[in-house]
Short mmCIF file of C-alpha atoms in Angstrom, two decimals:
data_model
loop_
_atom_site.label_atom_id
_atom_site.label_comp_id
_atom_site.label_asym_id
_atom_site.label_seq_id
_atom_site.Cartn_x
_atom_site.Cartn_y
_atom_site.Cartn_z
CA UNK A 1 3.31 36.77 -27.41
CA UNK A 2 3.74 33.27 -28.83
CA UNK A 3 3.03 30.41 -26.22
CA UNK A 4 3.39 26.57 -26.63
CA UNK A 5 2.71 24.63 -23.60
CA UNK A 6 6.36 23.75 -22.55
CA UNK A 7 7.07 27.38 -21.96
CA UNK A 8 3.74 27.34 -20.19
CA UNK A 9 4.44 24.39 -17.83
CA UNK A 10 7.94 24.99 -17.56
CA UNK A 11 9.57 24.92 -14.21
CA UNK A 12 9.81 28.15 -12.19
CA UNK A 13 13.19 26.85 -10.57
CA UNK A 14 14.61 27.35 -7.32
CA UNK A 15 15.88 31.22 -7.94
CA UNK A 16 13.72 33.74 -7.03
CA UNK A 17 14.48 35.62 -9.61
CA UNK A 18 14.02 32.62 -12.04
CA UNK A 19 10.12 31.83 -9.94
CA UNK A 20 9.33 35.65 -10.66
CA UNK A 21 10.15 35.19 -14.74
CA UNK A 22 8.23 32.48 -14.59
CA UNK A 23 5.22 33.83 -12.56
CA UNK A 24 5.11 36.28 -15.03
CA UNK A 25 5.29 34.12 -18.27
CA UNK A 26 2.66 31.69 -16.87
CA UNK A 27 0.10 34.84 -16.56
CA UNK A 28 0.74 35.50 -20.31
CA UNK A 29 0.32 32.45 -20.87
CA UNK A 30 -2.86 31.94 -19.31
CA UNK A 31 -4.06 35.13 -19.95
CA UNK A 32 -3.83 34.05 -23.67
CA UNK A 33 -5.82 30.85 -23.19
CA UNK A 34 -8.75 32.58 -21.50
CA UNK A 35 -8.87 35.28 -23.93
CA UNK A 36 -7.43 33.26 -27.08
CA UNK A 37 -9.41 33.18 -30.51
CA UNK A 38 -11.78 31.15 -31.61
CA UNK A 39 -11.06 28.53 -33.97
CA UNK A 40 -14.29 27.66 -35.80
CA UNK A 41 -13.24 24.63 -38.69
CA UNK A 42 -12.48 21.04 -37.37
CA UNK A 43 -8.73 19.92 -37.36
CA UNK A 44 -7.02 22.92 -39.47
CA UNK A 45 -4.10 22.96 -36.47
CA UNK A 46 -2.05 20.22 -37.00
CA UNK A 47 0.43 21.69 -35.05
CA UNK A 48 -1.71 21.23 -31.64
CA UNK A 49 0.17 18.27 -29.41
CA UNK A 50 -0.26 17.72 -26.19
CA UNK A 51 2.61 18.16 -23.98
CA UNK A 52 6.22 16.95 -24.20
CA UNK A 53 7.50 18.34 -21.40
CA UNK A 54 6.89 14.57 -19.20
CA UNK A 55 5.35 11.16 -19.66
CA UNK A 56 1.86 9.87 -17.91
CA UNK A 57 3.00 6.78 -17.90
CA UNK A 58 6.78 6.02 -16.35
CA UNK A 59 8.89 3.67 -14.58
CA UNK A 60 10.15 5.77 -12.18
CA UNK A 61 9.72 4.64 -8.54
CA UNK A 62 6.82 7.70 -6.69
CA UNK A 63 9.34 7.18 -3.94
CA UNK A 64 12.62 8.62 -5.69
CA UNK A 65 14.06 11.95 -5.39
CA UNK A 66 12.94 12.51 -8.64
CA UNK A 67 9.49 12.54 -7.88
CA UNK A 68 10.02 14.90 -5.07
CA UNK A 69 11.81 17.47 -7.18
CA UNK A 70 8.75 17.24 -10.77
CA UNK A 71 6.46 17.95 -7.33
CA UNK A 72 8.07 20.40 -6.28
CA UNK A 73 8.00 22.00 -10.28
CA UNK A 74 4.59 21.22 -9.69
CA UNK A 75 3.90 22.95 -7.27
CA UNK A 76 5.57 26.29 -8.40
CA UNK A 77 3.29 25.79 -11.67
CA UNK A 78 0.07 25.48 -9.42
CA UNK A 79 0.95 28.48 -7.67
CA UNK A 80 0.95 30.68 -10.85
CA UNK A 81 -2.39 29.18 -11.77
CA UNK A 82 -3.76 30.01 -8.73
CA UNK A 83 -2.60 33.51 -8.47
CA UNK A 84 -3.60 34.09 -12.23
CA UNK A 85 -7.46 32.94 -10.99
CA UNK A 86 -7.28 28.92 -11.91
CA UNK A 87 -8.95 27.25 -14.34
CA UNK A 88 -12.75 27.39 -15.66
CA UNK A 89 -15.77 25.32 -14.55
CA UNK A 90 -16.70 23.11 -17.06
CA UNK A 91 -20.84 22.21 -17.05
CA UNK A 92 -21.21 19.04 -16.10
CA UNK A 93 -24.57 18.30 -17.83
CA UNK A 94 -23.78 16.39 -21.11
CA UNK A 95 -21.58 13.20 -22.12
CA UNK A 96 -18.86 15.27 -24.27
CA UNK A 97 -16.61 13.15 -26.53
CA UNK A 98 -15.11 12.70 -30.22
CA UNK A 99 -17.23 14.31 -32.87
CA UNK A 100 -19.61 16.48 -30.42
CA UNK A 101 -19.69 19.91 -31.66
CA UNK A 102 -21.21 21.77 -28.32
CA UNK A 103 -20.47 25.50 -26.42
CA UNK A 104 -19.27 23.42 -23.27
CA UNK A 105 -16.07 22.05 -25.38
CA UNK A 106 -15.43 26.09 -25.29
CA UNK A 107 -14.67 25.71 -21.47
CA UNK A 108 -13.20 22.41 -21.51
CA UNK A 109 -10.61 23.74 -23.92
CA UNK A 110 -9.71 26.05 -21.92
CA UNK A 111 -9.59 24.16 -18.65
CA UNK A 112 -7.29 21.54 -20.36
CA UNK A 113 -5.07 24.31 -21.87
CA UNK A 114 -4.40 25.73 -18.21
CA UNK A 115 -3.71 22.49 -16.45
CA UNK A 116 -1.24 21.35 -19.76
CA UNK A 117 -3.42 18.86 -21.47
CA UNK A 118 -4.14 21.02 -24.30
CA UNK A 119 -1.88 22.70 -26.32
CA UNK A 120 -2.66 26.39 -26.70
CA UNK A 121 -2.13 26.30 -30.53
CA UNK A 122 -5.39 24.07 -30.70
CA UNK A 123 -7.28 27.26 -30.05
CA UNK A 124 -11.10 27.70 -28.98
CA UNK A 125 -13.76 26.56 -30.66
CA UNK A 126 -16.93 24.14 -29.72
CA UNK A 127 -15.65 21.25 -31.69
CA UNK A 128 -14.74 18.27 -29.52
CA UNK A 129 -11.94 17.42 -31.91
CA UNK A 130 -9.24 14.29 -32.16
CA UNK A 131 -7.05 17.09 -30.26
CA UNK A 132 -9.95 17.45 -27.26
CA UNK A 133 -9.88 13.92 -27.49
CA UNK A 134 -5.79 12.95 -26.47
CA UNK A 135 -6.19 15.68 -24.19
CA UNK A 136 -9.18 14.48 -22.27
CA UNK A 137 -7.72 11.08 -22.36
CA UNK A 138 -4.30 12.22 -20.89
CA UNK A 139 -6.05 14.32 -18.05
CA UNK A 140 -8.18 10.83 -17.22
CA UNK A 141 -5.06 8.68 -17.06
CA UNK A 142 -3.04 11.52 -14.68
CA UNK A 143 -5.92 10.86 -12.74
CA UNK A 144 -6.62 7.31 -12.44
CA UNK A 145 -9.80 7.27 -14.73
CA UNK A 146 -10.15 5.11 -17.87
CA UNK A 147 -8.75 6.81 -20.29
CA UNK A 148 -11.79 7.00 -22.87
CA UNK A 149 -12.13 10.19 -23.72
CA UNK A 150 -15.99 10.21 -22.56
CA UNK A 151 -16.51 13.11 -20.17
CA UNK A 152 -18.69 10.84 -16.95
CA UNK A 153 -19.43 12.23 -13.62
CA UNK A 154 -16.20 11.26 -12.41
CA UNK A 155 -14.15 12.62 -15.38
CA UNK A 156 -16.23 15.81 -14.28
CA UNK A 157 -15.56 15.64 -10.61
CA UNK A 158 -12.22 15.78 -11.24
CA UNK A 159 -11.94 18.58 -13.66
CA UNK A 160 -13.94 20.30 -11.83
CA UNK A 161 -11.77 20.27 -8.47
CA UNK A 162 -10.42 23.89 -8.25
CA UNK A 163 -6.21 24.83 -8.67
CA UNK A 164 -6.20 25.84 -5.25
CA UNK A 165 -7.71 22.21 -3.40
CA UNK A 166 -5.00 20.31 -6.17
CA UNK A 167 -2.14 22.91 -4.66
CA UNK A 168 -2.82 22.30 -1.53
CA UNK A 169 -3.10 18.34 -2.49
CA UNK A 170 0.26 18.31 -3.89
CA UNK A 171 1.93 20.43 -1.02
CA UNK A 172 0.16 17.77 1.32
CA UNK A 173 1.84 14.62 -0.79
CA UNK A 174 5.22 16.49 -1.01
CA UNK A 175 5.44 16.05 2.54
CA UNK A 176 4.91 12.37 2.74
CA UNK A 177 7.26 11.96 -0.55
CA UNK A 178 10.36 13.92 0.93
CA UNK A 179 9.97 11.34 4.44
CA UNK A 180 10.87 8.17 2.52
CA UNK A 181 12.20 8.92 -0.90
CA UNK A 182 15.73 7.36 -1.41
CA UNK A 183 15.40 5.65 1.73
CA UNK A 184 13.36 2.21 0.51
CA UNK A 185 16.56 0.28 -0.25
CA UNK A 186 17.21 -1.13 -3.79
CA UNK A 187 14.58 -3.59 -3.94
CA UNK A 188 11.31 -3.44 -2.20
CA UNK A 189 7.35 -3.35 -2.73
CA UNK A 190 5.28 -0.35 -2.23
CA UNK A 191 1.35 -0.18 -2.16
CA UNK A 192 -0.11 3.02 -2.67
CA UNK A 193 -3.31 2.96 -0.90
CA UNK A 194 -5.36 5.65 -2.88
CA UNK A 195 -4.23 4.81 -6.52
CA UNK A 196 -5.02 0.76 -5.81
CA UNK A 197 -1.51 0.50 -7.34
CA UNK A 198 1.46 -1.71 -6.73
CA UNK A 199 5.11 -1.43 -7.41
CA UNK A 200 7.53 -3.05 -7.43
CA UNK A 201 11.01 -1.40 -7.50
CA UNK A 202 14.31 -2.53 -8.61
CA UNK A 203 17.67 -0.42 -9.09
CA UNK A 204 15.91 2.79 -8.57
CA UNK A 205 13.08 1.75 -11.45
CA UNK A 206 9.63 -0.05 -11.53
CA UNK A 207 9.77 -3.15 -13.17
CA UNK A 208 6.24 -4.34 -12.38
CA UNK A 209 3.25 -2.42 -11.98
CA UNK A 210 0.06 -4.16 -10.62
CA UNK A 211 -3.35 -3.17 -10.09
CA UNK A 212 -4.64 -3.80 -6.72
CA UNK A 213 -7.95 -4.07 -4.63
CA UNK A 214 -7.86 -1.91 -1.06
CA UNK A 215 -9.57 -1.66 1.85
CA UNK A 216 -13.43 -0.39 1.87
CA UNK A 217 -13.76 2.53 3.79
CA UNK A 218 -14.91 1.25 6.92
CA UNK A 219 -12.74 -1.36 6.97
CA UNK A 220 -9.13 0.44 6.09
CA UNK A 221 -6.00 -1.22 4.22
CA UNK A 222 -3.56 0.50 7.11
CA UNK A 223 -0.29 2.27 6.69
CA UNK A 224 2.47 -0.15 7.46
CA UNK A 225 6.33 -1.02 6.78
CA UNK A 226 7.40 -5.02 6.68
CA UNK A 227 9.29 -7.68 5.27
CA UNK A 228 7.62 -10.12 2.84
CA UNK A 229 9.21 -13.18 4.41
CA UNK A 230 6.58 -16.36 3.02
CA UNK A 231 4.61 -17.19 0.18
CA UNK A 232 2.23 -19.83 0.55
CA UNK A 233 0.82 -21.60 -2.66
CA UNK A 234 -2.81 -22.99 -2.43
CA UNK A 235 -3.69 -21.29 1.04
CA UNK A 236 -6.09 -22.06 3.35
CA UNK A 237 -7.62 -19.22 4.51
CA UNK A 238 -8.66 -18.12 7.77
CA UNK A 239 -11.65 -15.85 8.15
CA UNK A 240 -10.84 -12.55 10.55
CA UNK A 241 -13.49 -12.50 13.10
CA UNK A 242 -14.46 -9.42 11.73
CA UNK A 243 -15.70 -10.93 8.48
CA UNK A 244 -17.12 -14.26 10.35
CA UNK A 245 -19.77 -11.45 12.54
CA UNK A 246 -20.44 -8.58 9.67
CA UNK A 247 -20.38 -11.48 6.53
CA UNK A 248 -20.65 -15.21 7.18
CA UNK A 249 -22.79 -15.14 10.28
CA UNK A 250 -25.82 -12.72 8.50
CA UNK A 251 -25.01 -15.06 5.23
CA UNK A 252 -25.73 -18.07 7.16
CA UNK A 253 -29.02 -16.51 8.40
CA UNK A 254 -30.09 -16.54 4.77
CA UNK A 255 -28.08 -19.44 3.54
CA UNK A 256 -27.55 -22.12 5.74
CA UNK A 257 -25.55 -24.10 2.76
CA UNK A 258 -23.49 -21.08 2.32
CA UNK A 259 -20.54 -22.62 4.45
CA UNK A 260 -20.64 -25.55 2.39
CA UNK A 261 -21.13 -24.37 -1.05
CA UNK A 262 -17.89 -22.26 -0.37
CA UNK A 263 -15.70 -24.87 1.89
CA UNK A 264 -15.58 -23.55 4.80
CA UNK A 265 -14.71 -25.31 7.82
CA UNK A 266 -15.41 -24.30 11.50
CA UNK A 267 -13.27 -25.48 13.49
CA UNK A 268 -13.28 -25.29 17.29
CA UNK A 269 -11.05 -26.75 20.36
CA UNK A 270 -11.55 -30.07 19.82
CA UNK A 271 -11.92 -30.49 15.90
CA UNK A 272 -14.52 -29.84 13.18
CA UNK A 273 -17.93 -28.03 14.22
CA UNK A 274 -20.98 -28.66 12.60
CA UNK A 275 -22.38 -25.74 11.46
CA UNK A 276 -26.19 -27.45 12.24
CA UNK A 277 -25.76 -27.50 15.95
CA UNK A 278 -24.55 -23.85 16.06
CA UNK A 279 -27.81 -21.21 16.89
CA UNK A 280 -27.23 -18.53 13.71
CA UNK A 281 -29.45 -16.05 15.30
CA UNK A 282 -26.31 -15.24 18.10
CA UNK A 283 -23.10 -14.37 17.56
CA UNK A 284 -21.80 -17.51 19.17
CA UNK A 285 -20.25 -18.82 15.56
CA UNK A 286 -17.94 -15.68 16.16
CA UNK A 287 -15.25 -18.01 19.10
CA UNK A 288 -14.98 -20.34 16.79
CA UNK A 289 -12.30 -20.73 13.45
CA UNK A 290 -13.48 -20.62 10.12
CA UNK A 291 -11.08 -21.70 7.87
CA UNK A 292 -11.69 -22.09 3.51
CA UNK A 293 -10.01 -24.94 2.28
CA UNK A 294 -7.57 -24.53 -0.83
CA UNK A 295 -8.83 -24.39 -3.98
CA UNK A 296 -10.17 -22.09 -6.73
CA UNK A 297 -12.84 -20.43 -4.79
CA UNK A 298 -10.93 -20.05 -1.87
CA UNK A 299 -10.80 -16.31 -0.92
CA UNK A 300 -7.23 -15.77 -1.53
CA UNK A 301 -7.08 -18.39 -5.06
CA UNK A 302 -3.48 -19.38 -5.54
CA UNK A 303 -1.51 -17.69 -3.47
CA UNK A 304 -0.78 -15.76 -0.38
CA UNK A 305 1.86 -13.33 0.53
CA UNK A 306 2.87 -12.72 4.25
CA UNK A 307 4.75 -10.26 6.43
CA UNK A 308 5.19 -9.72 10.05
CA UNK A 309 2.54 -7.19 10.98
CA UNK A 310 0.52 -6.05 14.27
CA UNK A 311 -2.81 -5.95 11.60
CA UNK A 312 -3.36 -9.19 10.32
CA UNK A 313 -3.48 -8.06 6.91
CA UNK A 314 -1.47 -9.68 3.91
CA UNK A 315 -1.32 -9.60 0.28
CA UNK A 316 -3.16 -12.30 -2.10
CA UNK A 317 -5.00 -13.64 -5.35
CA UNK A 318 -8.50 -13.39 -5.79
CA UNK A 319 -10.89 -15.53 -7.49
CA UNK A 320 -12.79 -12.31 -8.29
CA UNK A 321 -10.77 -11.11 -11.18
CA UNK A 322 -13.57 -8.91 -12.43
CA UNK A 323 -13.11 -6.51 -9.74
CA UNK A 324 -9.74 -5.42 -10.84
CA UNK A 325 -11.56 -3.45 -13.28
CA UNK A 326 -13.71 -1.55 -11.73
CA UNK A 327 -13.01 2.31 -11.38
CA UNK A 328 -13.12 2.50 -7.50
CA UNK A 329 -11.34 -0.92 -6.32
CA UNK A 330 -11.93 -0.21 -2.74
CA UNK A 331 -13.74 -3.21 -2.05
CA UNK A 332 -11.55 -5.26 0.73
CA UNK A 333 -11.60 -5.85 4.53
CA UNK A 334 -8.17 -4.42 4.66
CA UNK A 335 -5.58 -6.89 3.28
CA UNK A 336 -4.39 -6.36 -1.13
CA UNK A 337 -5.57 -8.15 -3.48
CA UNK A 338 -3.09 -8.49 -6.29
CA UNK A 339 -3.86 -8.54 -10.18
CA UNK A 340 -1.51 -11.08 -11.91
CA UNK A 341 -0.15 -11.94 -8.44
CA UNK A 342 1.90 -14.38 -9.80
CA UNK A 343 4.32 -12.26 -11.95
CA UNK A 344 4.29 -10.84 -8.91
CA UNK A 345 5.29 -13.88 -6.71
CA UNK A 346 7.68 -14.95 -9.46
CA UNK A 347 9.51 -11.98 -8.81
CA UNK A 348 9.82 -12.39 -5.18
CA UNK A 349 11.23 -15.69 -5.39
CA UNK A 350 13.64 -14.95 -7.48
CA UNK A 351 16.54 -15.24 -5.77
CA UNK A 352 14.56 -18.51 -3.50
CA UNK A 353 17.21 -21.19 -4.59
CA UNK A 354 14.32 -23.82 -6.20
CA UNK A 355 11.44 -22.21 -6.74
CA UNK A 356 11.54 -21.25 -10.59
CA UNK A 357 8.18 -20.48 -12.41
CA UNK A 358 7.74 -23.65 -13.40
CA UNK A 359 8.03 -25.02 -9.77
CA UNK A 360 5.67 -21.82 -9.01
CA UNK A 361 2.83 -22.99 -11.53
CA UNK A 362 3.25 -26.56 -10.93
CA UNK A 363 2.56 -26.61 -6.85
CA UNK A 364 -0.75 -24.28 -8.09
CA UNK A 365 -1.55 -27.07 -9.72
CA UNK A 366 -1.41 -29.71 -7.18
CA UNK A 367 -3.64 -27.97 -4.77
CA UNK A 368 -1.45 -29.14 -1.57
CA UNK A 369 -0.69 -25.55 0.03
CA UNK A 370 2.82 -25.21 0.23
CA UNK A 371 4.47 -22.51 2.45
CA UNK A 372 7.61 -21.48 1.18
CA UNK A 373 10.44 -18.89 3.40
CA UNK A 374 11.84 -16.36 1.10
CA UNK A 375 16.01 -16.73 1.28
CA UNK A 376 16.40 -12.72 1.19
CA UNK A 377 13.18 -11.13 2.47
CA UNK A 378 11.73 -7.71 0.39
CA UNK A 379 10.56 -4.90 2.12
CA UNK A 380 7.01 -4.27 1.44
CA UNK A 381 5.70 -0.53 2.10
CA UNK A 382 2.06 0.64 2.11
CA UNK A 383 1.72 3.97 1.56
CA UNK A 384 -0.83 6.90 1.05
CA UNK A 385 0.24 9.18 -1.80
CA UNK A 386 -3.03 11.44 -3.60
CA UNK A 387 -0.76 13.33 -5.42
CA UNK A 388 2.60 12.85 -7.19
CA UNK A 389 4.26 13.94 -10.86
CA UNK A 390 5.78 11.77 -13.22
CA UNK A 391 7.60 14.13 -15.48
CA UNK A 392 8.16 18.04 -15.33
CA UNK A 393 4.41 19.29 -16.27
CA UNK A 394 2.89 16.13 -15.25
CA UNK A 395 0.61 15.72 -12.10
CA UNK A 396 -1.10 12.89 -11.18
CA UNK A 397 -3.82 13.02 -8.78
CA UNK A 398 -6.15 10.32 -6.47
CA UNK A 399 -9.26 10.46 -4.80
CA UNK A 400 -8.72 10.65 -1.10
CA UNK A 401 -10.43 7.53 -0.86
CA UNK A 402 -10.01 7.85 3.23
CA UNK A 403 -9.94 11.36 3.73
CA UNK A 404 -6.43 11.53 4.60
CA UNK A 405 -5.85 15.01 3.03
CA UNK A 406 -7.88 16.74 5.10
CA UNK A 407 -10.04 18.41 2.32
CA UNK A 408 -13.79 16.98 1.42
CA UNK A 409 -13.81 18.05 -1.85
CA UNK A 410 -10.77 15.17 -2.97
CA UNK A 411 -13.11 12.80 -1.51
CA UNK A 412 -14.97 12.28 -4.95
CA UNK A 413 -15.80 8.39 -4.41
CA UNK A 414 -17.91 9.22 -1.02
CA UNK A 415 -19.82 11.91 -2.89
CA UNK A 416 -20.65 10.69 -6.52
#
């Protein structure tokens, strides 16, 4: 029987009689990957693509009805893996990538063929080829890795999740998709917790994607629906009493210059504190307001952006840029930091009658902080979503960064 992978990953549809064709043509299908011929010389298929059948990358909203149906495609595709025995383990004891000729590419074809990374016309052989290579690198961006083509540990903890805990993973997500697509207005911004990501959604499409830091584990971004109703340029910030007992206080045990090299102010009932007559070996510093005055090392950098909500959190800049590229950016007490936050803000104040870009950059640059009331407020939504598709064939999965889906295996960044 010939394959390609669009027949392979094609939709099952809503007929039974249409899900039992295609229950049947998947088995083929996969039956011919796990048993399919070697292919011994290095790139004599030309032919092998990966698949057309959706896009990784895509500016349609995760909250759309769209979305809901390609998961719900998805989810009839799982099911035939799963029933025709899933996908191989690949060994996760080497660093696999272009050029490597090794047995373990043997599996990894095969477990890229079955999930729709690899086309089956690449065939099987131990070469980790240019066509190994856009596959790897398309399963590592449907799954929020950096999309090298270097097999890591997490590359492998991923792979290596079985069909069954991903079913179950998108069946979970379909759930929380079919509550709120189509019902987040025309304009709005929606965090999605476990992919660090930000959108934000205009006319049914994203127009701007951000990367975002999240909440450590122990101290959670939470789930939350608001209005973004103020942006204020050159905040001070105020340090949660939370932070002033588990951070400052033990960093002014060590440091006693700490609160001065990073201008921060305690302020109690009747004005400044010093921080010299304060005993740092209590928690009595904890009653008292500590608040960072504006400026580039202040905690939140250049701007902040509020909404009314019972848990303090908010959304901001960072003067620690670096983190936005780390692989696991689950790194804050709770509130979002926001990479190029001011594309971001620009956005927002769009329709703020005075307050074009170049206002924007120029009150940055005068270091007065400068509140400023949004004229039409946006809803802001943040959200927990592990598992979505983009595009018929195309799932895209998280780590359950706080164990939210009920399964310990999706909780990759806890265990690595």
């Amino acid at each position: 029987m010939k394959t390609s992978r669009r027949f392979f990953l094609a939709g099952t549809g809503a007929l039974a009689a249409t899900a039992l064709t295609g229950q049947a043509r998947a088995q083929d299908v996969i039956n011919d990957i796990l048993g399919s011929s070697r292919r011994g010389n290095w790139d004599t298929q030309f032919d092998a693509r990966a698949s057309e059948g959706g896009k990784v990358a895509t500016t349609q909203p995760i909250f759309s009805q769209q979305t809901v149906s390609y998961v719900q495609n998805a989810i009839a595709n799982y099911q035939n893996i799963v029933a025709q025995g899933g996908w191989p383990v690949v060994p996760a004891t080497k660093k696999l990538q272009l050029g490597v000729s090794d047995p373990d590419v043997e599996p990894l074809r095969k477990r890229l063929m079955v999930s729709g990374d690899l086309s089956p016309s690449a065939g099987i052989s131990p070469a980790f080829d240019t066509y190994v290579d856009s596959a790897v690198k398309r399963f590592q961006t449907r799954h929020g890795l950096p999309s090298d083509g270097v097999l890591g540990q997490y590359s492998y903890a991923a792979m290596n999740v079985s069909a069954p805990v991903r079913l179950g993973q998108l069946q979970t997500n379909l759930q929380r998709l079919s509550e709120k697509a189509g019902t987040l207005g025309d304009r709005y911004v929606m965090v999605n917790i476990p992919a660090a990501q930000i959108e934000a959604v205009e006319n049914g499409r994203v127009v701007l994607r951000h990367t975002a830091i999240v909440g450590k584990i122990d101290r959670q971004t939470p789930i939350l629906d608001s209005k973004i109703n103020e942006i204020i340029v050159n905040p001070y910030w105020n340090a949660p009493e939370s932070i002033v007992r588990k951070d400052i206080i033990p960093l002014m045990r060590k440091n006693p210059q700490y609160l001065a090299d990073n201008s921060i102010r305690i302020l109690g009932p009747n004005g400044e504190i010093d921080p010299t007559t304060i005993d740092w070996n209590t928690e009595d510093a904890a009653k008292f307001r500590f608040r960072q005055d504006p400026g580039k090392i202040n905690a939140m950098a250049s701007v902040k952006i509020n909404f009314p909500n019972s848990h303090a959190v908010y959304m901001h800049d960072t003067p620690q840029q670096s983190l936005f590229s780390k692989l696991m950016r689950f790194d804050s007490s709770g509130c979002v930091r926001v990479q190029n936050v001011r594309d971001l803000v620009t956005w927002l104040l769009r329709d703020t009658p005075g307050w074009s870009r170049q206002r924007f950059e120029q009150t940055i640059k005068s270091g007065e902080s400068t509140p400023v009331q949004l004229t039409n407020p946006v809803p802001v939504h943040f959200t927990y979503v592990s598992a979505w598709s983009t595009g018929d064939g195309v799932a895209q999965f998280r780590d359950d960064v706080y164990a939210r889906d009920g399964v310990q295996e999706l909780q990759m960044s806890q265990a690595l």
